[in-house]
Structure formats: structure tokens, C-alpha cells
PDB file of N, CA and C in Angstrom:
ATOM      1  N   MET A   1    -245.167  54.645  18.370  1.00  0.00           N
ATOM      2  CA  MET A   1    -245.272  54.062  17.045  1.00  0.00           C
ATOM      3  C   MET A   1    -244.352  52.859  16.928  1.00  0.00           C
ATOM      4  N   LYS A   2    -244.784  51.919  16.158  1.00  0.00           N
ATOM      5  CA  LYS A   2    -243.966  50.750  15.926  1.00  0.00           C
ATOM      6  C   LYS A   2    -242.878  51.069  14.913  1.00  0.00           C
ATOM      7  N   VAL A   3    -241.855  50.267  14.928  1.00  0.00           N
ATOM      8  CA  VAL A   3    -240.720  50.456  14.035  1.00  0.00           C
ATOM      9  C   VAL A   3    -241.159  50.369  12.576  1.00  0.00           C
ATOM     10  N   ILE A   4    -242.047  49.451  12.264  1.00  0.00           N
ATOM     11  CA  ILE A   4    -242.536  49.292  10.888  1.00  0.00           C
ATOM     12  C   ILE A   4    -243.256  50.556  10.434  1.00  0.00           C
ATOM     13  N   GLU A   5    -244.068  51.152  11.305  1.00  0.00           N
ATOM     14  CA  GLU A   5    -244.787  52.375  10.952  1.00  0.00           C
ATOM     15  C   GLU A   5    -243.821  53.518  10.687  1.00  0.00           C
ATOM     16  N   ILE A   6    -242.773  53.623  11.492  1.00  0.00           N
ATOM     17  CA  ILE A   6    -241.768  54.664  11.298  1.00  0.00           C
ATOM     18  C   ILE A   6    -241.049  54.451   9.967  1.00  0.00           C
ATOM     19  N   LEU A   7    -240.691  53.231   9.654  1.00  0.00           N
ATOM     20  CA  LEU A   7    -239.997  52.919   8.405  1.00  0.00           C
ATOM     21  C   LEU A   7    -240.884  53.206   7.191  1.00  0.00           C
ATOM     22  N   ILE A   8    -242.148  52.815   7.255  1.00  0.00           N
ATOM     23  CA  ILE A   8    -243.074  53.075   6.150  1.00  0.00           C
ATOM     24  C   ILE A   8    -243.270  54.575   5.966  1.00  0.00           C
ATOM     25  N   ASN A   9    -243.391  55.314   7.065  1.00  0.00           N
ATOM     26  CA  ASN A   9    -243.547  56.760   6.993  1.00  0.00           C
ATOM     27  C   ASN A   9    -242.307  57.407   6.373  1.00  0.00           C
ATOM     28  N   PHE A  10    -241.119  56.943   6.758  1.00  0.00           N
ATOM     29  CA  PHE A  10    -239.873  57.453   6.192  1.00  0.00           C
ATOM     30  C   PHE A  10    -239.827  57.216   4.686  1.00  0.00           C
ATOM     31  N   ILE A  11    -240.168  56.013   4.263  1.00  0.00           N
ATOM     32  CA  ILE A  11    -240.136  55.670   2.841  1.00  0.00           C
ATOM     33  C   ILE A  11    -241.157  56.497   2.066  1.00  0.00           C
ATOM     34  N   TYR A  12    -242.348  56.684   2.631  1.00  0.00           N
ATOM     35  CA  TYR A  12    -243.379  57.490   1.990  1.00  0.00           C
ATOM     36  C   TYR A  12    -242.905  58.927   1.788  1.00  0.00           C
ATOM     37  N   ARG A  13    -242.334  59.539   2.832  1.00  0.00           N
ATOM     38  CA  ARG A  13    -241.834  60.913   2.723  1.00  0.00           C
ATOM     39  C   ARG A  13    -240.660  60.986   1.749  1.00  0.00           C
ATOM     40  N   MET A  14    -239.810  59.963   1.750  1.00  0.00           N
ATOM     41  CA  MET A  14    -238.660  59.937   0.865  1.00  0.00           C
ATOM     42  C   MET A  14    -239.099  59.900  -0.600  1.00  0.00           C
ATOM     43  N   VAL A  15    -240.024  59.019  -0.924  1.00  0.00           N
ATOM     44  CA  VAL A  15    -240.491  58.890  -2.307  1.00  0.00           C
ATOM     45  C   VAL A  15    -241.196  60.173  -2.751  1.00  0.00           C
ATOM     46  N   PHE A  16    -242.069  60.703  -1.908  1.00  0.00           N
ATOM     47  CA  PHE A  16    -242.776  61.929  -2.251  1.00  0.00           C
ATOM     48  C   PHE A  16    -241.802  63.102  -2.394  1.00  0.00           C
ATOM     49  N   GLY A  17    -240.806  63.170  -1.534  1.00  0.00           N
ATOM     50  CA  GLY A  17    -239.806  64.223  -1.616  1.00  0.00           C
ATOM     51  C   GLY A  17    -238.962  64.125  -2.875  1.00  0.00           C
ATOM     52  N   ILE A  18    -238.593  62.907  -3.269  1.00  0.00           N
ATOM     53  CA  ILE A  18    -237.818  62.706  -4.497  1.00  0.00           C
ATOM     54  C   ILE A  18    -238.638  63.138  -5.707  1.00  0.00           C
ATOM     55  N   ILE A  19    -239.912  62.780  -5.725  1.00  0.00           N
ATOM     56  CA  ILE A  19    -240.778  63.166  -6.840  1.00  0.00           C
ATOM     57  C   ILE A  19    -240.911  64.685  -6.902  1.00  0.00           C
ATOM     58  N   CYS A  20    -241.132  65.331  -5.759  1.00  0.00           N
ATOM     59  CA  CYS A  20    -241.242  66.795  -5.731  1.00  0.00           C
ATOM     60  C   CYS A  20    -239.938  67.453  -6.177  1.00  0.00           C
ATOM     61  N   THR A  21    -238.816  66.948  -5.711  1.00  0.00           N
ATOM     62  CA  THR A  21    -237.525  67.513  -6.090  1.00  0.00           C
ATOM     63  C   THR A  21    -237.283  67.356  -7.583  1.00  0.00           C
ATOM     64  N   TYR A  22    -237.612  66.217  -8.120  1.00  0.00           N
ATOM     65  CA  TYR A  22    -237.427  65.987  -9.552  1.00  0.00           C
ATOM     66  C   TYR A  22    -238.243  66.984 -10.370  1.00  0.00           C
ATOM     67  N   PHE A  23    -239.533  67.120 -10.041  1.00  0.00           N
ATOM     68  CA  PHE A  23    -240.382  68.017 -10.813  1.00  0.00           C
ATOM     69  C   PHE A  23    -240.002  69.484 -10.601  1.00  0.00           C
ATOM     70  N   LEU A  24    -239.585  69.860  -9.414  1.00  0.00           N
ATOM     71  CA  LEU A  24    -239.120  71.228  -9.194  1.00  0.00           C
ATOM     72  C   LEU A  24    -237.826  71.494  -9.955  1.00  0.00           C
ATOM     73  N   ASN A  25    -236.939  70.522 -10.022  1.00  0.00           N
ATOM     74  CA  ASN A  25    -235.725  70.665 -10.834  1.00  0.00           C
ATOM     75  C   ASN A  25    -236.080  70.879 -12.298  1.00  0.00           C
ATOM     76  N   GLN A  26    -237.055  70.129 -12.803  1.00  0.00           N
ATOM     77  CA  GLN A  26    -237.485  70.288 -14.192  1.00  0.00           C
ATOM     78  C   GLN A  26    -238.108  71.659 -14.417  1.00  0.00           C
ATOM     79  N   LEU A  27    -238.917  72.117 -13.482  1.00  0.00           N
ATOM     80  CA  LEU A  27    -239.558  73.428 -13.591  1.00  0.00           C
ATOM     81  C   LEU A  27    -238.520  74.544 -13.582  1.00  0.00           C
ATOM     82  N   VAL A  28    -237.554  74.442 -12.704  1.00  0.00           N
ATOM     83  CA  VAL A  28    -236.501  75.459 -12.618  1.00  0.00           C
ATOM     84  C   VAL A  28    -235.665  75.455 -13.892  1.00  0.00           C
ATOM     85  N   GLN A  29    -235.421  74.299 -14.464  1.00  0.00           N
ATOM     86  CA  GLN A  29    -234.649  74.206 -15.697  1.00  0.00           C
ATOM     87  C   GLN A  29    -235.398  74.868 -16.849  1.00  0.00           C
ATOM     88  N   VAL A  30    -236.704  74.663 -16.925  1.00  0.00           N
ATOM     89  CA  VAL A  30    -237.509  75.282 -17.979  1.00  0.00           C
ATOM     90  C   VAL A  30    -237.516  76.798 -17.822  1.00  0.00           C
ATOM     91  N   MET A  31    -237.534  77.274 -16.578  1.00  0.00           N
ATOM     92  CA  MET A  31    -237.540  78.708 -16.312  1.00  0.00           C
ATOM     93  C   MET A  31    -236.181  79.343 -16.591  1.00  0.00           C
ATOM     94  N   GLY A  32    -235.131  78.546 -16.689  1.00  0.00           N
ATOM     95  CA  GLY A  32    -233.815  79.050 -17.037  1.00  0.00           C
ATOM     96  C   GLY A  32    -232.966  79.455 -15.845  1.00  0.00           C
ATOM     97  N   ALA A  33    -233.419  79.202 -14.651  1.00  0.00           N
ATOM     98  CA  ALA A  33    -232.622  79.535 -13.463  1.00  0.00           C
ATOM     99  C   ALA A  33    -231.577  78.441 -13.245  1.00  0.00           C
ATOM    100  N   GLY A  34    -230.470  78.809 -12.651  1.00  0.00           N
ATOM    101  CA  GLY A  34    -229.388  77.859 -12.412  1.00  0.00           C
ATOM    102  C   GLY A  34    -229.491  77.200 -11.053  1.00  0.00           C
ATOM    103  N   LEU A  35    -230.685  76.886 -10.624  1.00  0.00           N
ATOM    104  CA  LEU A  35    -230.917  76.333  -9.295  1.00  0.00           C
ATOM    105  C   LEU A  35    -231.334  74.870  -9.435  1.00  0.00           C
ATOM    106  N   GLN A  36    -230.426  73.966  -9.159  1.00  0.00           N
ATOM    107  CA  GLN A  36    -230.714  72.538  -9.252  1.00  0.00           C
ATOM    108  C   GLN A  36    -230.294  71.859  -7.953  1.00  0.00           C
ATOM    109  N   VAL A  37    -231.125  70.972  -7.465  1.00  0.00           N
ATOM    110  CA  VAL A  37    -230.798  70.185  -6.278  1.00  0.00           C
ATOM    111  C   VAL A  37    -230.514  68.765  -6.739  1.00  0.00           C
ATOM    112  N   GLY A  38    -229.322  68.284  -6.451  1.00  0.00           N
ATOM    113  CA  GLY A  38    -228.949  66.934  -6.835  1.00  0.00           C
ATOM    114  C   GLY A  38    -229.602  65.900  -5.930  1.00  0.00           C
ATOM    115  N   LEU A  39    -229.848  64.741  -6.473  1.00  0.00           N
ATOM    116  CA  LEU A  39    -230.406  63.641  -5.689  1.00  0.00           C
ATOM    117  C   LEU A  39    -229.293  62.641  -5.403  1.00  0.00           C
ATOM    118  N   ASN A  40    -228.894  62.580  -4.148  1.00  0.00           N
ATOM    119  CA  ASN A  40    -227.873  61.631  -3.718  1.00  0.00           C
ATOM    120  C   ASN A  40    -228.284  61.085  -2.350  1.00  0.00           C
ATOM    121  N   GLY A  41    -227.411  60.349  -1.732  1.00  0.00           N
ATOM    122  CA  GLY A  41    -227.741  59.715  -0.457  1.00  0.00           C
ATOM    123  C   GLY A  41    -228.123  60.697   0.637  1.00  0.00           C
ATOM    124  N   TRP A  42    -227.378  61.800   0.734  1.00  0.00           N
ATOM    125  CA  TRP A  42    -227.664  62.777   1.793  1.00  0.00           C
ATOM    126  C   TRP A  42    -228.991  63.481   1.571  1.00  0.00           C
ATOM    127  N   THR A  43    -229.286  63.849   0.326  1.00  0.00           N
ATOM    128  CA  THR A  43    -230.554  64.524   0.080  1.00  0.00           C
ATOM    129  C   THR A  43    -231.727  63.569   0.301  1.00  0.00           C
ATOM    130  N   VAL A  44    -231.542  62.301  -0.030  1.00  0.00           N
ATOM    131  CA  VAL A  44    -232.607  61.323   0.202  1.00  0.00           C
ATOM    132  C   VAL A  44    -232.864  61.149   1.702  1.00  0.00           C
ATOM    133  N   ILE A  45    -231.807  61.170   2.496  1.00  0.00           N
ATOM    134  CA  ILE A  45    -231.982  61.073   3.955  1.00  0.00           C
ATOM    135  C   ILE A  45    -232.717  62.300   4.487  1.00  0.00           C
ATOM    136  N   VAL A  46    -232.357  63.488   3.995  1.00  0.00           N
ATOM    137  CA  VAL A  46    -233.047  64.710   4.416  1.00  0.00           C
ATOM    138  C   VAL A  46    -234.508  64.671   3.995  1.00  0.00           C
ATOM    139  N   LEU A  47    -234.758  64.244   2.763  1.00  0.00           N
ATOM    140  CA  LEU A  47    -236.134  64.174   2.280  1.00  0.00           C
ATOM    141  C   LEU A  47    -236.944  63.142   3.053  1.00  0.00           C
ATOM    142  N   GLY A  48    -236.352  62.019   3.385  1.00  0.00           N
ATOM    143  CA  GLY A  48    -237.062  61.002   4.154  1.00  0.00           C
ATOM    144  C   GLY A  48    -237.324  61.435   5.575  1.00  0.00           C
ATOM    145  N   SER A  49    -236.430  62.221   6.134  1.00  0.00           N
ATOM    146  CA  SER A  49    -236.601  62.677   7.510  1.00  0.00           C
ATOM    147  C   SER A  49    -237.587  63.828   7.612  1.00  0.00           C
ATOM    148  N   LEU A  50    -237.526  64.765   6.658  1.00  0.00           N
ATOM    149  CA  LEU A  50    -238.325  65.979   6.768  1.00  0.00           C
ATOM    150  C   LEU A  50    -239.522  66.043   5.822  1.00  0.00           C
ATOM    151  N   GLY A  51    -239.477  65.294   4.735  1.00  0.00           N
ATOM    152  CA  GLY A  51    -240.581  65.333   3.783  1.00  0.00           C
ATOM    153  C   GLY A  51    -240.559  66.600   2.943  1.00  0.00           C
ATOM    154  N   VAL A  52    -241.728  67.208   2.734  1.00  0.00           N
ATOM    155  CA  VAL A  52    -241.843  68.407   1.908  1.00  0.00           C
ATOM    156  C   VAL A  52    -241.050  69.575   2.490  1.00  0.00           C
ATOM    157  N   PRO A  53    -241.030  69.809   3.811  1.00  0.00           N
ATOM    158  CA  PRO A  53    -240.153  70.860   4.322  1.00  0.00           C
ATOM    159  C   PRO A  53    -238.682  70.620   3.977  1.00  0.00           C
ATOM    160  N   GLY A  54    -238.287  69.366   3.807  1.00  0.00           N
ATOM    161  CA  GLY A  54    -236.933  69.052   3.383  1.00  0.00           C
ATOM    162  C   GLY A  54    -236.666  69.507   1.957  1.00  0.00           C
ATOM    163  N   VAL A  55    -237.676  69.405   1.101  1.00  0.00           N
ATOM    164  CA  VAL A  55    -237.550  69.895  -0.273  1.00  0.00           C
ATOM    165  C   VAL A  55    -237.309  71.401  -0.249  1.00  0.00           C
ATOM    166  N   VAL A  56    -238.117  72.107   0.539  1.00  0.00           N
ATOM    167  CA  VAL A  56    -237.968  73.560   0.660  1.00  0.00           C
ATOM    168  C   VAL A  56    -236.596  73.899   1.230  1.00  0.00           C
ATOM    169  N   LEU A  57    -236.164  73.173   2.233  1.00  0.00           N
ATOM    170  CA  LEU A  57    -234.863  73.417   2.850  1.00  0.00           C
ATOM    171  C   LEU A  57    -233.725  73.224   1.848  1.00  0.00           C
ATOM    172  N   LEU A  58    -233.756  72.150   1.076  1.00  0.00           N
ATOM    173  CA  LEU A  58    -232.692  71.888   0.113  1.00  0.00           C
ATOM    174  C   LEU A  58    -232.632  72.958  -0.972  1.00  0.00           C
ATOM    175  N   PHE A  59    -233.800  73.395  -1.458  1.00  0.00           N
ATOM    176  CA  PHE A  59    -233.805  74.446  -2.467  1.00  0.00           C
ATOM    177  C   PHE A  59    -233.352  75.773  -1.864  1.00  0.00           C
ATOM    178  N   ALA A  60    -233.708  76.045  -0.615  1.00  0.00           N
ATOM    179  CA  ALA A  60    -233.261  77.271   0.045  1.00  0.00           C
ATOM    180  C   ALA A  60    -231.751  77.263   0.238  1.00  0.00           C
ATOM    181  N   ILE A  61    -231.199  76.143   0.651  1.00  0.00           N
ATOM    182  CA  ILE A  61    -229.749  76.037   0.819  1.00  0.00           C
ATOM    183  C   ILE A  61    -229.051  76.227  -0.517  1.00  0.00           C
ATOM    184  N   GLN A  62    -229.580  75.618  -1.562  1.00  0.00           N
ATOM    185  CA  GLN A  62    -228.982  75.757  -2.897  1.00  0.00           C
ATOM    186  C   GLN A  62    -229.050  77.212  -3.360  1.00  0.00           C
ATOM    187  N   PHE A  63    -230.168  77.884  -3.093  1.00  0.00           N
ATOM    188  CA  PHE A  63    -230.327  79.283  -3.489  1.00  0.00           C
ATOM    189  C   PHE A  63    -229.334  80.173  -2.750  1.00  0.00           C
ATOM    190  N   VAL A  64    -229.228  79.992  -1.424  1.00  0.00           N
ATOM    191  CA  VAL A  64    -228.334  80.808  -0.626  1.00  0.00           C
ATOM    192  C   VAL A  64    -226.869  80.556  -0.989  1.00  0.00           C
ATOM    193  N   SER A  65    -226.510  79.318  -1.260  1.00  0.00           N
ATOM    194  CA  SER A  65    -225.119  79.017  -1.612  1.00  0.00           C
ATOM    195  C   SER A  65    -224.752  79.576  -2.987  1.00  0.00           C
ATOM    196  N   GLY A  66    -225.746  79.856  -3.822  1.00  0.00           N
ATOM    197  CA  GLY A  66    -225.478  80.409  -5.145  1.00  0.00           C
ATOM    198  C   GLY A  66    -225.392  81.918  -5.164  1.00  0.00           C
ATOM    199  N   LEU A  67    -225.664  82.565  -4.044  1.00  0.00           N
ATOM    200  CA  LEU A  67    -225.609  84.044  -4.016  1.00  0.00           C
ATOM    201  C   LEU A  67    -224.212  84.571  -4.010  1.00  0.00           C
TER     202      LEU A  67
END
């Protein structure tokens, strides 16, 4: 793959991951659970690298750390 394709793919996964994280944070807040994933530089890198599995990973880490 060309560098441009890799960069575009990273940005696509990052944007989609941020949108999913935002809406899942809103859903969790409405449900009343104390499970929130913050959006910062590290989470954006994870979301851009992994995409939707990164969203699941971040919420799983947040859940386990809250136990």
C-alpha cells in the first residue's frame, strides 16, 4: 500500500472511532453507568490504529479499571 492510502485509512478509522466513542459515551451517560472514555491524543491514536476494535478495547479497559 502507498503511504497516502495508509494515511487516509488511518484518518477514516480515527474519525469513525471518535464518532462511535462519542455516541457510546452519550448512551452510557443516559443509562446512568459511570463508564466514560475520554477523547485525547492517546485514545485517538488507538482509534486510528485499530478502528472499531479500538473502541471496544478502550471501553473494556475503562470497565476493568473501574472494578
